[in-house]
């Protein structure tokens, strides 16, 4: 097992009715800016619950954070915070809103000329941030219990990740009933996003870390079990929504990645597809992952065999046949969730390959993967295999 540090300071308040706990979680004297995406938080009554729980605290609302949060919109929030003297932020939404709030919290305190430098340095230059909490309404990214985020600069056509010890949520409220109004597409996205987060920390090479492996395999098996039920249940089932919410959180709160090599090439390539074509983040992951696993089947051989046996129950055939079966079962699972796994499923052809590779090169993504062996040429082969 590799050396590691693990510290996660985020307080999780999990379960039905926990929004009322904001009265205890938010400092009594705080001046709060609530940040949301579109109108869903208002329509579903979640925003009214949040405002009621804040009681007599001064608060206002900033709305309009996009599904792929933009630098431009985030900077409008920064201006409102500075003008209004807000000292505590509250994200109400899914990973996009929480990611944006992490950046906004850091940008308010940033001392440089242009806070986009936070993304260019991937957060290494963040020296402080406003405190913030979250009320999760869309389980997928795990942003509610980690310090990372991804922001898109529309004008630059760039989508970059950042993280800092200063950008952990102080707390996150996880009420599974807040997922009851989500459409099937968002539920499917959440399952696939959490699945790929887990795979990126698990399907690398063995370092004798059975605790992390078993945790990861348990998350994957849970998602495989509940995923189809989420799409076919005539009414929301609390237990399945609760397990989706917790699985997505556990997939990226640092626990299963402690002491093990991590890949993340699927995410880096997927980010460029989103930046160029606006495809949902989870769907870009579903496009890239099967092709990447096949391309890297030799380097990932031991863990692919373990994955096939422990997660999918594949125990017969040659090693090569078992690896092929594990990759195909992964693709079939994504397709069963209604998510296309090839570029052609999104109306894209071979002309997009070169553009994505050029973006990877422009953003310094030229040695990706756990072995740093995914060069632009390898990324090109992966994308061509995903056509």
Coordinates of C-alpha atoms in Angstrom, one line a residue:
X1 CA 0.0 0.0 0.0
X2 CA 1.2 3.5 -0.8
X3 CA 1.9 6.1 1.8
X4 CA -1.1 8.4 2.3
X5 CA -2.7 11.1 4.4
X6 CA -6.4 11.0 5.0
X7 CA -8.4 13.9 6.5
X8 CA -11.9 14.7 5.7
X9 CA -13.5 17.5 7.9
X10 CA -16.9 17.6 6.4
X11 CA -19.8 16.9 8.7
X12 CA -22.5 14.8 7.1
X13 CA -26.1 15.2 8.3
X14 CA -27.9 12.2 6.6
X15 CA -31.5 11.3 6.4
X16 CA -35.0 12.5 6.0
X17 CA -35.9 15.9 7.5
X18 CA -32.3 16.9 8.1
X19 CA -32.6 20.3 6.3
X20 CA -34.1 21.5 9.6
X21 CA -30.6 21.0 11.1
X22 CA -29.3 24.0 9.2
X23 CA -30.4 26.0 12.2
X24 CA -27.7 24.2 14.2
X25 CA -25.1 23.8 11.4
X26 CA -25.0 27.4 10.1
X27 CA -23.4 29.9 12.5
X28 CA -26.0 32.0 14.2
X29 CA -24.6 35.3 13.2
X30 CA -23.8 34.4 9.6
X31 CA -25.0 36.5 6.7
X32 CA -25.8 33.7 4.1
X33 CA -25.8 33.6 0.4
X34 CA -27.8 30.6 -0.9
X35 CA -26.6 29.5 -4.3
X36 CA -28.8 27.3 -6.6
X37 CA -29.0 26.2 -10.2
X38 CA -32.3 26.6 -12.1
X39 CA -35.8 26.8 -10.7
X40 CA -36.1 23.2 -9.4
X41 CA -35.1 24.0 -5.9
X42 CA -37.8 26.6 -5.7
X43 CA -40.5 24.4 -7.4
X44 CA -39.9 21.4 -5.2
X45 CA -40.1 23.4 -2.0
X46 CA -36.5 22.6 -1.0
X47 CA -35.5 26.3 -1.1
X48 CA -38.4 27.2 1.1
X49 CA -37.3 24.6 3.6
X50 CA -33.8 26.0 3.6
X51 CA -34.9 29.5 4.1
X52 CA -37.2 28.5 6.9
X53 CA -34.4 26.6 8.6
X54 CA -32.1 29.6 8.4
X55 CA -34.6 31.4 10.7
X56 CA -33.7 35.0 11.5
X57 CA -30.3 35.0 9.7
X58 CA -29.8 37.5 7.0
X59 CA -29.8 35.7 3.6
X60 CA -30.2 36.2 -0.1
X61 CA -30.2 33.9 -3.1
X62 CA -28.1 33.7 -6.2
X63 CA -29.5 31.5 -9.0
X64 CA -28.4 30.4 -12.4
X65 CA -25.4 28.1 -11.9
X66 CA -25.3 25.8 -14.9
X67 CA -25.1 22.0 -15.1
X68 CA -21.4 22.5 -16.1
X69 CA -20.7 25.5 -13.9
X70 CA -19.0 28.4 -15.7
X71 CA -16.4 30.8 -14.6
X72 CA -18.4 33.6 -16.0
X73 CA -21.5 32.9 -13.8
X74 CA -19.4 32.1 -10.8
X75 CA -17.7 35.5 -11.0
X76 CA -21.2 37.2 -10.9
X77 CA -21.7 35.4 -7.6
X78 CA -18.3 36.6 -6.4
X79 CA -19.4 40.2 -7.1
X80 CA -22.7 39.8 -5.2
X81 CA -20.8 38.3 -2.2
X82 CA -18.4 41.2 -2.1
X83 CA -21.1 43.9 -2.6
X84 CA -23.4 42.3 0.0
X85 CA -20.9 41.4 2.6
X86 CA -21.9 37.8 2.8
X87 CA -19.7 35.6 5.1
X88 CA -21.2 32.1 4.6
X89 CA -22.3 30.3 1.5
X90 CA -24.9 27.6 1.1
X91 CA -25.0 25.4 -2.0
X92 CA -28.4 23.9 -2.7
X93 CA -28.2 21.4 -5.6
X94 CA -26.0 18.8 -7.1
X95 CA -22.4 18.6 -7.9
X96 CA -22.4 21.4 -10.3
X97 CA -23.7 23.9 -7.8
X98 CA -21.4 22.6 -5.1
X99 CA -18.3 22.7 -7.4
X100 CA -19.2 26.3 -8.3
X101 CA -19.5 27.3 -4.7
X102 CA -16.1 25.8 -3.9
X103 CA -14.6 28.0 -6.6
X104 CA -16.6 31.0 -5.6
X105 CA -15.6 30.6 -2.0
X106 CA -12.0 30.6 -3.0
X107 CA -12.3 33.3 -5.6
X108 CA -13.7 35.8 -3.1
X109 CA -10.5 35.5 -1.0
X110 CA -8.1 35.1 -4.0
X111 CA -5.4 37.8 -4.1
X112 CA -4.4 37.6 -7.7
X113 CA -5.7 39.6 -10.6
X114 CA -7.8 36.8 -12.2
X115 CA -9.3 34.0 -10.2
X116 CA -9.2 31.7 -13.3
X117 CA -5.6 31.2 -12.2
X118 CA -7.0 29.0 -9.5
X119 CA -8.0 26.5 -12.2
X120 CA -4.8 27.0 -14.2
X121 CA -2.9 26.0 -11.0
X122 CA -5.5 23.4 -10.1
X123 CA -6.0 25.0 -6.7
X124 CA -2.4 25.0 -5.5
X125 CA -2.5 28.8 -5.2
X126 CA -5.6 28.9 -2.9
X127 CA -4.7 30.3 0.5
X128 CA -8.2 30.6 2.0
X129 CA -11.9 30.4 1.2
X130 CA -15.2 31.6 2.7
X131 CA -16.9 28.8 4.8
X132 CA -19.7 27.0 3.0
X133 CA -22.1 24.2 3.4
X134 CA -24.3 22.2 1.1
X135 CA -27.7 20.7 0.8
X136 CA -27.5 17.9 -1.8
X137 CA -30.3 17.3 -4.2
X138 CA -28.6 15.3 -6.9
X139 CA -26.3 12.4 -5.9
X140 CA -23.5 11.8 -8.4
X141 CA -20.2 13.6 -8.1
X142 CA -19.4 13.3 -4.4
X143 CA -18.6 17.0 -4.3
X144 CA -20.6 17.2 -1.0
X145 CA -17.7 15.5 0.9
X146 CA -14.5 16.4 -1.0
X147 CA -12.4 19.4 -1.7
X148 CA -12.4 19.3 -5.5
X149 CA -14.4 20.9 -8.3
X150 CA -14.5 21.4 -12.1
X151 CA -15.2 24.8 -13.7
X152 CA -15.7 25.6 -17.4
X153 CA -14.5 28.9 -18.9
X154 CA -16.9 29.4 -21.8
X155 CA -14.8 32.1 -23.5
X156 CA -11.7 29.9 -23.4
X157 CA -13.5 26.7 -24.2
X158 CA -11.7 25.1 -21.2
X159 CA -12.9 22.8 -18.5
X160 CA -10.4 22.4 -15.6
X161 CA -10.3 20.8 -12.2
X162 CA -9.1 22.2 -8.9
X163 CA -8.9 21.2 -5.2
X164 CA -7.6 22.7 -2.0
X165 CA -7.5 21.9 1.7
X166 CA -9.5 25.2 2.0
X167 CA -12.5 24.0 -0.1
X168 CA -14.1 21.2 1.9
X169 CA -17.7 21.9 2.8
X170 CA -18.1 22.6 6.5
X171 CA -21.1 20.3 6.4
X172 CA -23.4 18.7 3.9
X173 CA -27.1 17.8 4.4
X174 CA -28.0 14.5 2.6
X175 CA -31.8 13.9 2.5
X176 CA -32.6 11.1 0.1
X177 CA -36.2 12.3 -0.3
X178 CA -34.8 15.3 -2.2
X179 CA -34.1 13.0 -5.1
X180 CA -37.7 12.0 -5.5
X181 CA -38.4 14.6 -8.2
X182 CA -35.3 13.8 -10.3
X183 CA -36.0 12.7 -13.9
X184 CA -34.6 9.3 -15.0
X185 CA -31.8 10.9 -17.0
X186 CA -30.3 12.5 -13.9
X187 CA -30.7 9.4 -11.8
X188 CA -28.9 7.4 -14.5
X189 CA -26.2 10.0 -14.7
X190 CA -25.7 9.9 -11.0
X191 CA -25.3 6.1 -11.0
X192 CA -22.7 6.1 -13.9
X193 CA -20.8 9.1 -12.4
X194 CA -20.4 7.3 -9.1
X195 CA -19.5 4.1 -10.8
X196 CA -16.7 5.6 -12.8
X197 CA -15.4 7.6 -9.8
X198 CA -15.0 4.3 -8.1
X199 CA -13.4 2.5 -11.1
X200 CA -10.8 5.3 -11.5
X201 CA -9.5 4.6 -8.0
X202 CA -9.9 0.8 -8.2
X203 CA -9.0 -0.4 -11.7
X204 CA -5.3 0.4 -11.8
X205 CA -2.7 -2.1 -10.5
X206 CA -2.5 -4.1 -7.2
X207 CA -0.7 -2.6 -4.2
X208 CA -2.1 -5.1 -1.6
X209 CA -4.8 -2.8 -0.3
X210 CA -7.7 -5.2 0.3
X211 CA -9.7 -2.8 2.5
X212 CA -9.9 -0.2 -0.2
X213 CA -10.5 -2.8 -2.9
X214 CA -13.4 -4.4 -0.9
X215 CA -14.9 -1.0 -0.2
X216 CA -14.7 -0.1 -3.9
X217 CA -16.2 -3.4 -5.0
X218 CA -19.1 -3.0 -2.5
X219 CA -19.9 0.4 -4.0
X220 CA -19.8 -0.9 -7.5
X221 CA -22.0 -3.9 -6.6
X222 CA -24.5 -1.6 -4.9
X223 CA -24.8 0.7 -7.9
X224 CA -25.2 -2.4 -10.2
X225 CA -28.0 -3.7 -7.9
X226 CA -30.0 -0.5 -7.4
X227 CA -29.3 1.3 -10.7
X228 CA -32.0 -0.5 -12.9
X229 CA -34.5 -0.3 -10.0
X230 CA -34.1 3.4 -9.8
X231 CA -35.3 3.7 -13.4
X232 CA -38.1 1.2 -13.3
X233 CA -39.7 1.7 -9.8
X234 CA -43.2 3.2 -10.2
X235 CA -42.6 5.3 -7.1
X236 CA -39.4 6.4 -5.4
X237 CA -38.1 3.8 -2.9
X238 CA -36.4 5.5 0.0
X239 CA -33.9 2.7 0.7
X240 CA -32.6 2.8 -2.9
X241 CA -32.4 6.6 -3.0
X242 CA -30.5 6.5 0.3
X243 CA -28.1 3.9 -1.0
X244 CA -27.5 5.9 -4.2
X245 CA -26.8 9.0 -2.2
X246 CA -24.4 7.4 0.2
X247 CA -22.7 5.4 -2.5
X248 CA -22.0 8.5 -4.6
X249 CA -20.6 10.3 -1.5
X250 CA -18.4 7.4 -0.5
X251 CA -17.1 7.0 -4.1
X252 CA -15.2 10.3 -4.0
X253 CA -14.6 11.4 -0.4
X254 CA -11.1 10.1 -0.4
X255 CA -11.6 6.9 1.5
X256 CA -11.3 4.3 -1.3
X257 CA -8.5 6.2 -2.9
X258 CA -6.3 6.3 0.2
X259 CA -3.0 4.5 -0.4
X260 CA -3.8 3.2 -3.9
X261 CA -2.8 4.4 -7.4
X262 CA -5.5 6.4 -9.2
X263 CA -6.2 6.8 -12.9
X264 CA -8.5 9.8 -13.8
X265 CA -7.7 9.7 -17.5
X266 CA -11.3 8.9 -18.3
X267 CA -12.3 12.1 -16.5
X268 CA -9.7 14.3 -18.2
X269 CA -10.7 13.1 -21.7
X270 CA -14.4 13.3 -20.8
X271 CA -14.0 16.9 -19.6
X272 CA -12.8 17.9 -23.0
X273 CA -15.9 16.3 -24.6
X274 CA -18.1 18.2 -22.4
X275 CA -16.3 21.5 -23.0
X276 CA -16.5 21.0 -26.8
X277 CA -19.9 19.4 -27.2
X278 CA -21.9 20.0 -24.0
X279 CA -22.5 16.3 -23.3
X280 CA -23.5 15.5 -19.7
X281 CA -20.4 14.7 -17.7
X282 CA -21.5 11.2 -16.8
X283 CA -22.2 10.4 -20.4
X284 CA -18.7 11.4 -21.5
X285 CA -17.4 8.9 -18.9
X286 CA -19.6 6.2 -20.3
X287 CA -18.2 6.9 -23.8
X288 CA -14.5 6.9 -22.7
X289 CA -14.2 4.2 -20.0
X290 CA -14.9 1.0 -22.0
X291 CA -12.5 2.0 -24.8
X292 CA -9.9 3.1 -22.2
X293 CA -10.1 -0.2 -20.3
X294 CA -9.7 -2.1 -23.6
X295 CA -6.7 0.0 -24.6
X296 CA -5.1 -0.4 -21.2
X297 CA -6.0 -4.1 -20.7
X298 CA -2.4 -5.2 -20.4
X299 CA -1.3 -2.6 -17.9
X300 CA -4.6 -3.2 -15.9
X301 CA -4.6 -7.0 -16.4
X302 CA -4.5 -8.1 -12.7
X303 CA -7.2 -5.6 -11.5
X304 CA -9.4 -6.3 -14.6
X305 CA -9.4 -10.0 -13.7
X306 CA -10.2 -9.2 -10.1
X307 CA -12.9 -6.8 -11.1
X308 CA -14.5 -9.3 -13.5
X309 CA -14.5 -12.0 -10.8
X310 CA -15.5 -10.1 -7.8
X311 CA -17.9 -7.5 -9.3
X312 CA -19.4 -9.4 -12.3
X313 CA -18.9 -13.1 -11.2
X314 CA -16.8 -13.9 -14.3
X315 CA -14.7 -17.0 -13.4
X316 CA -14.5 -19.0 -16.6
X317 CA -12.5 -18.7 -19.9
X318 CA -9.0 -17.6 -20.6
X319 CA -7.7 -14.5 -18.9
X320 CA -8.1 -12.5 -22.2
X321 CA -11.7 -13.7 -22.5
X322 CA -12.5 -12.8 -18.9
X323 CA -11.1 -9.3 -19.3
X324 CA -13.1 -8.8 -22.5
X325 CA -16.2 -10.0 -20.7
X326 CA -15.7 -7.6 -17.8
X327 CA -15.3 -4.7 -20.2
X328 CA -18.4 -5.6 -22.1
X329 CA -20.5 -6.1 -18.9
X330 CA -19.4 -2.6 -18.0
X331 CA -20.6 -1.2 -21.3
X332 CA -23.8 -3.2 -21.1
X333 CA -24.5 -1.8 -17.6
X334 CA -24.2 1.8 -18.8
X335 CA -26.4 1.0 -21.8
X336 CA -29.0 -0.6 -19.5
X337 CA -29.1 2.8 -17.7
X338 CA -30.1 4.4 -21.0
X339 CA -26.7 5.9 -21.6
X340 CA -25.0 5.6 -25.0
X341 CA -21.4 4.5 -24.8
X342 CA -20.1 5.6 -28.2
X343 CA -19.6 9.0 -29.8
X344 CA -21.9 8.1 -32.6
X345 CA -24.7 7.9 -30.0
X346 CA -24.3 11.6 -29.5
X347 CA -24.1 12.5 -33.2
X348 CA -20.3 12.8 -33.2
X349 CA -17.9 11.3 -35.8
X350 CA -14.2 11.0 -36.4
X351 CA -13.7 14.8 -36.8
X352 CA -14.2 15.3 -33.0
X353 CA -11.2 13.1 -32.2
X354 CA -8.5 15.5 -33.3
X355 CA -10.3 18.4 -31.6
X356 CA -10.4 16.6 -28.2
X357 CA -6.7 15.5 -28.5
X358 CA -5.7 19.1 -29.3
X359 CA -7.6 20.3 -26.2
X360 CA -5.8 17.7 -24.0
X361 CA -2.5 18.9 -25.3
X362 CA -3.4 22.6 -24.8
X363 CA -4.3 21.8 -21.2
X364 CA -1.1 19.8 -20.5
X365 CA -3.0 16.5 -20.3
X366 CA -0.2 14.6 -22.1
X367 CA 0.8 11.9 -19.6
X368 CA -2.5 10.6 -18.1
X369 CA -3.3 7.5 -16.1
X370 CA -1.9 5.8 -13.1
X371 CA 1.3 4.9 -15.0
X372 CA 1.4 8.3 -16.8
X373 CA 1.5 6.4 -20.1
X374 CA -1.6 7.8 -21.8
X375 CA -0.1 10.2 -24.2
X376 CA -2.0 12.2 -26.8
X377 CA -1.5 9.3 -29.3
X378 CA -3.0 6.8 -26.8
X379 CA -5.9 9.2 -26.1
X380 CA -6.5 9.4 -29.9
X381 CA -6.7 5.6 -30.0
X382 CA -9.1 5.5 -27.1
X383 CA -11.4 8.1 -28.8
X384 CA -11.2 6.3 -32.2
X385 CA -12.2 3.1 -30.5
X386 CA -15.2 4.9 -28.9
X387 CA -16.6 6.1 -32.3

